[in-house]
Coordinates of C-alpha atoms and ligand atoms in Angstrom, one line a residue:
M26 CA 0.0 0.0 0.0
T27 CA 1.4 3.4 -0.9
T28 CA 1.2 6.3 1.5
A29 CA -0.8 9.2 0.1
D30 CA 1.3 12.0 -1.4
Y31 CA -0.1 15.3 -0.1
T32 CA 1.6 17.3 -2.9
E33 CA -0.8 15.7 -5.3
K34 CA -4.0 17.5 -6.0
I35 CA -6.1 14.5 -4.8
P36 CA -4.1 12.5 -2.2
N37 CA -4.9 8.8 -2.5
N38 CA -3.5 5.4 -1.5
G39 CA -4.6 3.8 -4.7
D40 CA -3.0 4.4 -8.1
L41 CA -5.0 7.4 -9.3
H42 CA -2.2 8.8 -11.4
E43 CA -2.3 5.6 -13.5
D44 CA -5.8 6.4 -14.7
R45 CA -5.6 9.8 -16.3
R46 CA -9.2 9.9 -17.3
L47 CA -10.4 9.2 -13.8
Q48 CA -7.9 11.6 -12.3
R49 CA -9.1 14.3 -14.7
A50 CA -12.8 13.6 -13.9
L51 CA -12.2 13.9 -10.2
E52 CA -10.1 17.0 -10.7
S53 CA -12.9 18.6 -12.5
W54 CA -15.3 17.7 -9.6
Q55 CA -12.9 19.0 -7.0
P56 CA -13.6 22.8 -7.5
N57 CA -17.4 22.1 -7.3
F58 CA -16.8 20.3 -4.0
L59 CA -14.7 23.2 -2.7
H60 CA -17.4 25.6 -3.8
W61 CA -20.0 23.5 -1.9
W62 CA -17.7 23.4 1.2
E63 CA -17.3 27.2 1.1
S64 CA -21.0 27.9 0.7
M65 CA -22.6 25.0 2.7
G66 CA -19.8 23.9 5.1
P67 CA -18.8 25.3 8.5
T68 CA -19.6 29.0 8.9
L69 CA -17.3 29.9 11.8
P70 CA -14.1 31.5 10.4
T71 CA -10.9 29.8 11.7
A72 CA -7.2 30.2 11.2
D73 CA -6.4 26.6 11.9
V74 CA -7.7 23.5 13.7
Y75 CA -6.0 20.6 15.3
L76 CA -7.2 17.8 13.0
R77 CA -6.5 14.1 12.3
T78 CA -5.8 13.5 8.6
A79 CA -5.6 10.1 7.0
V80 CA -2.3 9.6 5.1
N81 CA -2.7 5.9 4.8
V82 CA -4.9 3.1 6.0
G83 CA -2.5 1.2 8.2
R84 CA -2.6 1.5 12.0
E85 CA -0.3 4.6 12.1
G86 CA -1.3 6.1 8.8
W87 CA -4.7 7.4 9.7
A88 CA -3.7 9.0 13.0
H89 CA -1.7 11.9 11.8
F90 CA -2.5 15.0 13.9
D91 CA -1.6 18.6 13.1
H92 CA -2.9 22.2 13.1
V93 CA -4.4 22.7 9.6
A94 CA -6.0 25.7 8.0
M95 CA -9.5 24.4 7.1
R96 CA -9.4 26.0 3.6
D97 CA -6.2 24.1 2.9
Y98 CA -7.6 20.8 4.2
R99 CA -7.0 18.0 1.7
W100 CA -9.6 15.3 1.2
G101 CA -7.9 12.1 0.2
I102 CA -9.2 8.9 -1.2
F103 CA -8.5 5.8 0.8
L104 CA -9.3 2.1 0.3
A105 CA -8.4 -0.6 2.8
E106 CA -5.8 -3.0 1.6
R107 CA -7.0 -5.5 -1.0
N108 CA -7.3 -9.1 0.0
R109 CA -6.6 -11.0 -3.2
G110 CA -8.2 -14.2 -2.1
R111 CA -11.4 -12.6 -0.9
R112 CA -14.6 -14.5 -1.8
I113 CA -18.3 -13.6 -1.6
A114 CA -19.6 -14.5 1.8
F115 CA -23.3 -14.7 1.2
G116 CA -26.2 -14.8 -1.2
H117 CA -26.6 -16.5 -4.6
H118 CA -23.0 -16.0 -5.5
K119 CA -21.6 -17.2 -2.2
D120 CA -18.0 -18.6 -2.5
E121 CA -17.4 -17.0 -5.9
P122 CA -14.5 -14.5 -6.2
V123 CA -15.5 -10.9 -5.3
W124 CA -16.0 -8.5 -8.2
Q125 CA -13.5 -5.8 -9.2
K126 CA -15.9 -4.4 -11.8
V127 CA -19.6 -3.8 -11.6
P128 CA -21.7 -6.6 -13.1
G129 CA -24.1 -5.2 -15.6
E130 CA -27.2 -6.7 -14.0
Y131 CA -26.5 -5.1 -10.6
R132 CA -25.3 -1.7 -11.9
A133 CA -28.5 0.2 -11.1
D134 CA -28.9 -1.2 -7.6
L135 CA -25.3 -0.7 -6.7
Q136 CA -25.3 2.8 -8.0
R137 CA -28.4 3.6 -5.9
L138 CA -26.8 2.2 -2.7
I139 CA -23.7 4.3 -3.3
V140 CA -25.7 7.4 -4.0
I141 CA -27.9 7.0 -0.9
Q142 CA -24.7 6.5 1.2
G143 CA -23.0 9.4 -0.5
D144 CA -26.0 11.7 0.0
T145 CA -25.9 11.4 3.8
E146 CA -22.3 12.6 4.1
P147 CA -22.6 16.2 2.8
A148 CA -26.1 16.4 4.4
S149 CA -24.7 16.1 7.9
V150 CA -22.1 18.8 7.2
E151 CA -24.9 21.1 6.1
Q152 CA -27.0 20.2 9.2
Q153 CA -24.1 21.1 11.5
R154 CA -22.8 24.2 9.7
N155 CA -23.8 26.8 12.3
L156 CA -22.8 24.9 15.4
G157 CA -19.2 26.3 15.5
A158 CA -20.5 29.8 16.4
V159 CA -22.1 28.4 19.6
A160 CA -19.5 25.7 20.6
P161 CA -19.2 25.0 24.4
S162 CA -15.4 24.8 24.2
L163 CA -12.4 24.7 21.8
Y164 CA -12.2 21.0 22.5
D165 CA -15.8 20.5 21.3
L166 CA -15.2 22.9 18.4
R167 CA -12.3 20.8 17.2
N168 CA -14.3 17.6 17.4
L169 CA -17.1 19.2 15.3
F170 CA -14.7 20.2 12.6
Q171 CA -13.0 16.7 12.7
V172 CA -16.4 15.1 12.2
N173 CA -17.2 17.6 9.4
V174 CA -13.9 17.1 7.4
E175 CA -14.3 13.3 7.7
E176 CA -17.9 13.5 6.4
G177 CA -16.5 15.5 3.5
R178 CA -13.9 12.8 2.9
H179 CA -16.7 10.1 3.0
L180 CA -18.4 12.1 0.2
W181 CA -15.1 11.9 -1.7
A182 CA -15.0 8.1 -1.1
M183 CA -18.5 7.6 -2.7
V184 CA -17.8 10.1 -5.5
Y185 CA -14.6 8.2 -6.3
L186 CA -16.6 5.0 -6.7
L187 CA -19.2 6.8 -8.9
H188 CA -16.6 8.3 -11.1
A189 CA -14.4 5.2 -11.3
Y190 CA -17.1 2.6 -12.0
F191 CA -20.4 4.1 -13.2
G192 CA -19.4 6.2 -16.2
R193 CA -21.4 9.2 -17.2
D194 CA -24.3 8.3 -14.9
G195 CA -21.9 8.2 -12.0
R196 CA -20.5 11.6 -12.9
E197 CA -24.0 13.1 -13.0
E198 CA -24.9 11.5 -9.7
A199 CA -21.7 13.0 -8.2
E200 CA -22.9 16.5 -9.3
E201 CA -26.3 15.9 -7.8
L202 CA -24.7 15.1 -4.5
L203 CA -23.6 18.7 -4.3
H204 CA -26.9 20.1 -5.5
R205 CA -29.4 18.5 -3.1
N206 CA -29.3 20.2 0.3
S207 CA -30.5 19.3 3.7
G208 CA -33.9 20.7 4.4
S209 CA -34.3 22.2 1.0
A210 CA -37.9 22.4 -0.2
E211 CA -37.0 21.8 -3.9
S212 CA -34.3 19.3 -3.7
P213 CA -33.9 17.8 -0.2
R214 CA -31.5 15.1 0.9
I215 CA -32.7 11.5 0.2
L216 CA -33.3 10.1 3.7
G217 CA -35.6 11.7 6.3
A218 CA -33.2 12.2 9.2
F219 CA -30.8 14.2 7.0
N220 CA -33.4 16.9 6.4
E221 CA -33.9 17.5 10.1
E222 CA -32.2 20.5 11.8
T223 CA -29.2 20.2 14.1
P224 CA -29.5 23.6 15.7
D225 CA -27.9 23.0 19.0
W226 CA -25.2 20.9 20.6
L227 CA -27.5 18.5 22.4
S228 CA -29.0 17.7 19.0
F229 CA -25.4 17.3 17.6
F230 CA -24.4 14.8 20.4
M231 CA -27.7 12.8 19.9
F232 CA -27.1 12.9 16.1
T233 CA -23.6 11.6 16.4
Y234 CA -24.7 9.0 18.9
F235 CA -27.8 7.7 17.1
T236 CA -27.6 8.7 13.4
D237 CA -23.8 8.2 12.9
R238 CA -24.4 4.8 14.5
D239 CA -26.8 4.0 11.7
G240 CA -23.9 4.9 9.4
K241 CA -21.7 2.4 11.3
Y242 CA -24.3 -0.4 10.7
Q243 CA -25.0 0.5 7.0
L244 CA -21.3 0.8 6.3
G245 CA -20.9 -2.6 8.1
T246 CA -23.3 -4.2 5.6
L247 CA -21.6 -2.5 2.6
K248 CA -18.2 -3.7 3.8
E249 CA -19.5 -7.2 3.2
S250 CA -20.3 -6.3 -0.4
A251 CA -19.2 -8.6 -3.3
F252 CA -18.2 -5.4 -5.1
D253 CA -14.7 -5.2 -3.7
P254 CA -13.9 -1.5 -4.2
L255 CA -17.1 -0.6 -2.2
S256 CA -16.1 -3.1 0.5
R257 CA -12.6 -1.7 0.8
T258 CA -13.8 1.9 0.9
C259 CA -16.4 1.2 3.6
E260 CA -13.9 -0.7 5.7
F261 CA -11.7 2.3 6.0
M262 CA -14.6 4.7 6.5
L263 CA -15.7 2.6 9.5
K264 CA -12.4 3.4 11.3
E265 CA -13.1 7.1 11.0
E266 CA -16.7 6.7 12.0
S267 CA -15.8 5.4 15.5
H268 CA -14.6 8.9 16.5
H269 CA -17.9 10.4 15.5
M270 CA -19.8 8.0 17.8
F271 CA -17.2 8.7 20.6
V272 CA -18.1 12.4 20.2
G273 CA -21.8 11.5 20.7
T274 CA -21.4 9.0 23.5
T275 CA -19.1 11.2 25.6
G276 CA -21.0 14.4 24.6
V277 CA -24.3 13.0 26.1
D278 CA -22.2 11.7 29.1
R279 CA -21.0 15.2 29.8
V280 CA -24.5 16.8 29.5
V281 CA -26.0 14.2 31.9
E282 CA -23.1 14.6 34.3
R283 CA -23.6 18.3 34.5
T284 CA -27.4 18.0 34.8
V285 CA -26.9 15.5 37.7
Q286 CA -24.5 17.9 39.4
L287 CA -27.0 20.7 39.2
M288 CA -29.8 18.4 40.4
L289 CA -27.8 17.5 43.5
E290 CA -26.6 21.0 44.2
H291 CA -30.1 22.6 44.0
D292 CA -32.1 19.6 45.1
T293 CA -34.5 19.8 42.1
D294 CA -35.2 18.1 38.8
D295 CA -35.9 21.5 37.3
V296 CA -32.3 22.5 36.5
G297 CA -33.4 24.9 33.7
P298 CA -33.3 28.0 35.9
Y299 CA -29.7 27.1 36.9
G300 CA -28.5 26.9 33.4
G301 CA -28.7 23.1 32.9
I302 CA -30.7 20.8 30.6
P303 CA -33.4 18.9 32.6
L304 CA -33.3 15.1 32.3
N305 CA -36.8 15.0 30.8
V306 CA -35.6 17.3 28.0
I307 CA -32.6 15.1 27.4
Q308 CA -35.1 12.1 27.2
K309 CA -37.2 14.0 24.6
Y310 CA -34.2 14.7 22.5
L311 CA -33.2 11.0 22.8
N312 CA -36.7 9.9 21.8
F313 CA -36.6 12.1 18.7
H314 CA -33.1 11.2 17.4
Y315 CA -33.5 7.5 18.1
S316 CA -36.9 7.3 16.3
V317 CA -35.8 9.2 13.2
S318 CA -32.6 7.0 13.1
L319 CA -34.7 3.8 13.3
D320 CA -36.5 5.1 10.1
L321 CA -33.1 5.0 8.3
F322 CA -33.1 1.2 8.2
G323 CA -36.1 1.2 5.8
S324 CA -39.2 -1.0 6.2
E325 CA -39.4 -3.9 8.5
T326 CA -40.1 -6.1 5.4
S327 CA -38.4 -5.1 2.2
T328 CA -38.0 -6.8 -1.2
N329 CA -35.2 -4.3 -1.9
V330 CA -33.0 -5.6 0.9
A331 CA -33.8 -9.3 0.0
N332 CA -32.6 -8.6 -3.6
Y333 CA -29.5 -6.7 -2.3
F334 CA -28.6 -9.7 -0.1
T335 CA -29.3 -12.4 -2.7
S336 CA -27.3 -10.5 -5.4
G337 CA -24.3 -10.0 -3.0
L338 CA -24.5 -6.2 -2.9
K339 CA -25.2 -5.8 0.8
G340 CA -24.6 -8.4 3.5
R341 CA -25.6 -8.6 7.2
W342 CA -23.8 -7.1 10.2
S343 CA -20.9 -9.5 11.0
E344 CA -21.9 -11.7 8.1
E345 CA -18.9 -14.0 8.4
R346 CA -19.4 -14.6 12.1
R347 CA -23.0 -16.0 11.6
S348 CA -23.4 -19.7 11.7
D349 CA -26.3 -20.2 9.2
D350 CA -26.0 -21.0 5.5
H351 CA -25.5 -17.4 4.4
R352 CA -28.2 -17.8 1.7
L353 CA -31.3 -17.7 3.9
T354 CA -33.6 -19.0 1.2
D355 CA -35.4 -21.4 3.6
E356 CA -35.3 -19.4 6.8
S357 CA -37.8 -17.1 8.5
I358 CA -37.7 -14.3 11.0
M359 CA -40.1 -12.5 13.3
V360 CA -40.4 -8.8 12.4
D361 CA -42.1 -6.0 14.2
A362 CA -45.6 -5.4 12.8
V363 CA -49.1 -4.1 13.4
T364 CA -51.0 -7.4 14.1
D365 CA -54.4 -8.4 12.6
D366 CA -56.2 -7.2 15.6
G367 CA -54.6 -3.8 15.2
G368 CA -52.1 -4.2 18.1
I369 CA -48.3 -3.7 18.0
G370 CA -46.6 -7.1 17.9
Q371 CA -44.7 -9.3 15.5
T372 CA -45.3 -11.4 12.5
E373 CA -43.2 -14.1 10.7
V374 CA -41.8 -13.5 7.3
A375 CA -39.1 -15.0 5.0
A376 CA -35.7 -14.2 6.5
L377 CA -34.6 -12.4 3.3
L378 CA -37.5 -10.0 3.5
G379 CA -36.7 -9.2 7.2
L380 CA -33.1 -8.2 6.8
N381 CA -33.7 -4.5 7.5
T382 CA -35.3 -5.7 10.8
D383 CA -32.3 -7.9 11.5
L384 CA -29.9 -5.0 11.1
R385 CA -32.1 -2.6 13.1
R386 CA -32.1 -5.1 16.0
E387 CA -28.3 -5.2 16.0
Y388 CA -28.3 -1.4 16.1
I389 CA -30.9 -1.2 18.9
G390 CA -28.8 -3.5 21.0
D391 CA -25.8 -1.2 20.5
C392 CA -27.9 1.9 21.2
Q393 CA -28.9 0.4 24.6
N394 CA -25.2 0.3 25.7
G395 CA -25.0 4.1 25.6
V396 CA -28.3 4.4 27.6
N397 CA -26.9 2.0 30.2
R398 CA -23.8 4.1 30.4
W399 CA -25.7 7.3 30.9
N400 CA -27.9 5.7 33.6
K401 CA -24.8 4.7 35.5
I402 CA -24.0 8.4 36.0
M403 CA -27.4 8.8 37.7
E404 CA -27.0 5.6 39.7
S405 CA -23.6 6.6 41.0
A406 CA -25.0 9.9 42.1
G407 CA -27.8 8.0 44.0
L408 CA -30.6 9.4 41.8
P409 CA -33.5 7.1 40.9
Q410 CA -34.2 8.7 37.4
R411 CA -33.3 6.7 34.3
L412 CA -33.2 7.3 30.5
R413 CA -34.9 4.8 28.2
L414 CA -35.0 3.9 24.5
P415 CA -38.6 4.3 23.4
H416 CA -40.4 1.4 21.8
V417 CA -39.6 0.6 18.1
A418 CA -43.1 1.7 17.1
F419 CA -42.8 5.2 18.6
N420 CA -42.8 8.2 16.2
R421 CA -42.0 6.2 13.1
K422 CA -42.5 7.7 9.6
V423 CA -41.1 4.7 7.6
G424 CA -42.2 1.1 7.7
A425 CA -44.9 -0.9 9.5
F426 CA -45.7 1.7 12.1
A427 CA -45.7 4.8 9.8
G428 CA -49.5 4.8 9.8
I429 CA -50.2 4.4 13.5
E430 CA -49.3 6.3 16.7
A431 CA -47.6 4.7 19.7
A432 CA -46.6 5.9 23.1
P433 CA -42.9 5.4 24.2
D434 CA -43.9 2.3 26.1
G435 CA -45.3 0.7 22.9
E436 CA -49.0 1.2 23.7
R437 CA -51.0 2.0 20.5
I438 CA -52.8 5.3 20.9
S439 CA -55.3 7.3 18.8
P440 CA -54.1 10.2 16.6
E441 CA -56.0 12.5 19.0
E442 CA -54.2 11.2 22.1
W443 CA -50.9 11.5 20.2
A444 CA -51.6 15.1 19.4
R445 CA -52.5 15.8 23.1
R446 CA -49.5 14.0 24.6
K447 CA -46.6 14.3 22.1
G448 CA -45.3 17.4 23.9
A449 CA -44.4 15.1 26.8
W450 CA -42.4 12.8 24.6
L451 CA -40.8 15.0 21.9
P452 CA -39.0 18.3 22.3
T453 CA -41.5 21.2 22.3
D454 CA -40.8 24.7 21.2
V455 CA -40.3 25.7 24.8
D456 CA -37.7 22.9 25.3
K457 CA -35.9 23.9 22.1
T458 CA -35.9 27.6 23.0
H459 CA -34.4 26.7 26.4
V460 CA -31.7 24.5 24.9
R461 CA -30.9 27.2 22.3
S462 CA -30.7 29.9 25.0
L463 CA -27.8 28.0 26.6
M464 CA -25.9 27.9 23.3
R465 CA -23.5 30.7 23.9
P466 CA -20.0 30.4 22.4
V467 CA -17.1 29.6 24.8
H468 CA -14.1 30.1 22.5
E469 CA -11.5 30.7 25.2
R470 CA -8.8 28.2 25.9
G471 CA -9.5 25.9 28.9
K472 CA -13.1 27.3 29.4
I473 CA -16.3 25.4 29.1
A474 CA -20.1 26.3 29.0
A475 CA -22.1 25.8 32.2
W476 CA -24.6 23.3 30.8
I477 CA -21.9 20.6 30.1
A478 CA -19.1 19.0 32.0
P479 CA -15.6 19.1 30.6
P480 CA -14.2 15.9 29.0
R481 CA -12.1 13.5 31.1
Q482 CA -9.3 13.6 28.5
G483 CA -8.3 15.7 25.6
I484 CA -7.5 14.6 22.0
N485 CA -4.4 12.6 21.1
G486 CA -3.0 12.9 24.6
K487 CA -3.3 16.7 24.7
P488 CA -4.9 18.4 27.7
F489 CA -8.4 19.9 27.7
D490 CA -6.9 23.4 27.7
Y491 CA -4.8 22.8 24.6
D492 CA -5.2 25.4 21.8
Y493 CA -7.2 23.0 19.6
V494 CA -8.6 25.8 17.4
H495 CA -7.2 29.3 16.5
L496 CA -10.1 31.5 15.4
A497 CA -9.6 33.8 12.4
Ligands
BYC23 N1 -36.3 8.2 4.2 O1 -37.6 -1.3 0.8 P1 -37.5 -0.1 1.8 C1 -24.6 7.6 7.4 C2 -37.3 4.6 0.6 S1 -26.1 6.9 7.6 C3 -36.7 8.4 2.9 O2 -38.3 -0.2 3.0 P2 -34.7 -0.4 1.6 C4 -24.3 8.8 8.1 C5 -36.4 3.6 0.0 O3 -35.2 4.3 -0.6 C6 -26.2 5.5 6.5 N2 -36.9 7.3 2.1 O4 -36.1 0.3 2.1 C7 -24.7 9.1 9.3 C8 -37.3 3.0 -1.1 O5 -37.4 3.9 -2.2 P3 -37.7 3.2 -3.6 C9 -26.6 5.8 5.1 C10 -36.7 6.1 2.6 O6 -34.4 0.0 0.2 C11 -24.5 10.3 9.9 C12 -38.6 2.9 -0.4 O7 -38.5 3.9 0.7 N3 -26.4 4.6 4.3 O8 -23.8 7.0 6.7 O9 -34.7 -1.8 2.0 C13 -23.7 11.3 9.3 C14 -38.9 1.6 0.2 O10 -37.8 1.3 1.0 C15 -36.3 5.9 3.9 C16 -27.4 3.8 3.9 O11 -28.5 4.0 4.2 C17 -36.0 7.0 4.7 N4 -35.6 6.9 6.0 O12 -33.7 0.3 2.7 C18 -23.2 11.0 8.0 C19 -27.0 2.6 3.0 N5 -36.1 4.5 4.1 O13 -36.5 2.3 -3.9 C20 -23.4 9.8 7.4 C21 -27.6 2.6 1.6 C22 -36.5 3.9 2.9 O14 -39.0 2.5 -3.5 N6 -29.0 2.5 1.6 N7 -36.8 4.9 2.0 O15 -37.7 4.5 -4.5 C23 -29.7 1.4 1.9 O16 -29.2 0.4 2.2 C24 -31.2 1.4 1.7 O17 -31.6 2.1 0.6 C25 -32.0 1.9 2.9 C26 -33.5 1.6 2.7 C27 -31.5 1.2 4.2 C28 -31.9 3.4 3.1

């Protein structure tokens, strides 16, 4: 594997210079990307930021830290090392060698999966663009920008695949990825959660905990793909993704920690007047971000996903560690459903049709770990309150429960009751106004906003009061 040469226009660890046509195509997309970054990326002007930049995919290569001027940031293209003996692990083509080119019959489906994945990356940068101006500390500001530049790089990763393997259609899709915008009325981003606002840092932490975690699971399934360049690309993206979820997990930790301190200090649940975020508001934000992220897995039963699996385009989470036949043609699975009597329950379907549910269940188990961790903070402080994941049917807009209303405990309720009670379960305007009122910038070294506890450690062994960002 070559180490990326940062004197090249497009740093990469492949052999981009050997394919002049591809190199030229990407070089002509690059100014459009930079224009998009200028107009839709982070709004806070900075001189430089302490960032991690990938220079290679090996253990050392992607942990290169330095102060970098954001406008000079270089987005590279990285694929995990090729395993020459790799074979397809599942589906109809199981045990055949993986593909280095796109088979004609799967071209449209593969392109669609790559476009959907690619669309989420710039969307999240757009959603987060104004957060720098209200960052609670320089440490958090640096983490925000790290997440943003890596999402930019993940867009590059998908655009590389579109340009390299999908011809003119791929190049047109790559342009479209810069034209759709999060929340736009005329040309919104493809998936629902990526058109929601991320107007405050509690939303940002919930987004990086719940929505980036969908990214982890979807990339995990694409890493299994029989299309080897997609697999190798996703494998490397997953390494970067773990930092994003770290930002979410520890971000919510620190909000809960500060809230708990204020609750004990003032002997009240209502920490709003003392500059904190009450636990019930944290729960409402959790309910919202969790439920919109559940929608990102598609319908409980899906012929799309059955076809993706059978064709070898998209596997299951930890495909190779599963002990079944990896074809699933004779198996069945229980999926969440509205039952014949109108209740919320489960129904049995062919395993292939239920693969979105299978992945969503892996994800839900992982989400629960964070909730347990946050609850330990309350437990250690001797408080009886606990956070909870709402029921899978709560606040869903996609799939089996899109047409019904359910309470967080999974009880089916009427639309009238939902309208009456939803303010107790999802953030209200009053909650959002309170959270936003706390979002005042703390851009001084070593200082932190009053609604969040400082982190236990800094980045890359640096202290919390390190000069992570120099503002312009
Ligand atoms: N919103 O058969 P169905 C990340 C559409 S996040 C709007 O149930 P399928 C990241 C669907 O497209 C990971 N539309 O679903 C995180 C289909 O349309 P068509 C992103 C939706 O196809 C944070 C129809 O409804 N990557 O990386 O089995 C920051 C019926 O769909 C939604 C991927 O998602 C929705 N929520 O599964 C940065 C991986 N859900 O075909 C980055 C690639 C469904 O009838 N995508 N629809 O026109 C996929 O694997 C699948 O397309 C989906 C949907 C899982 C999204």
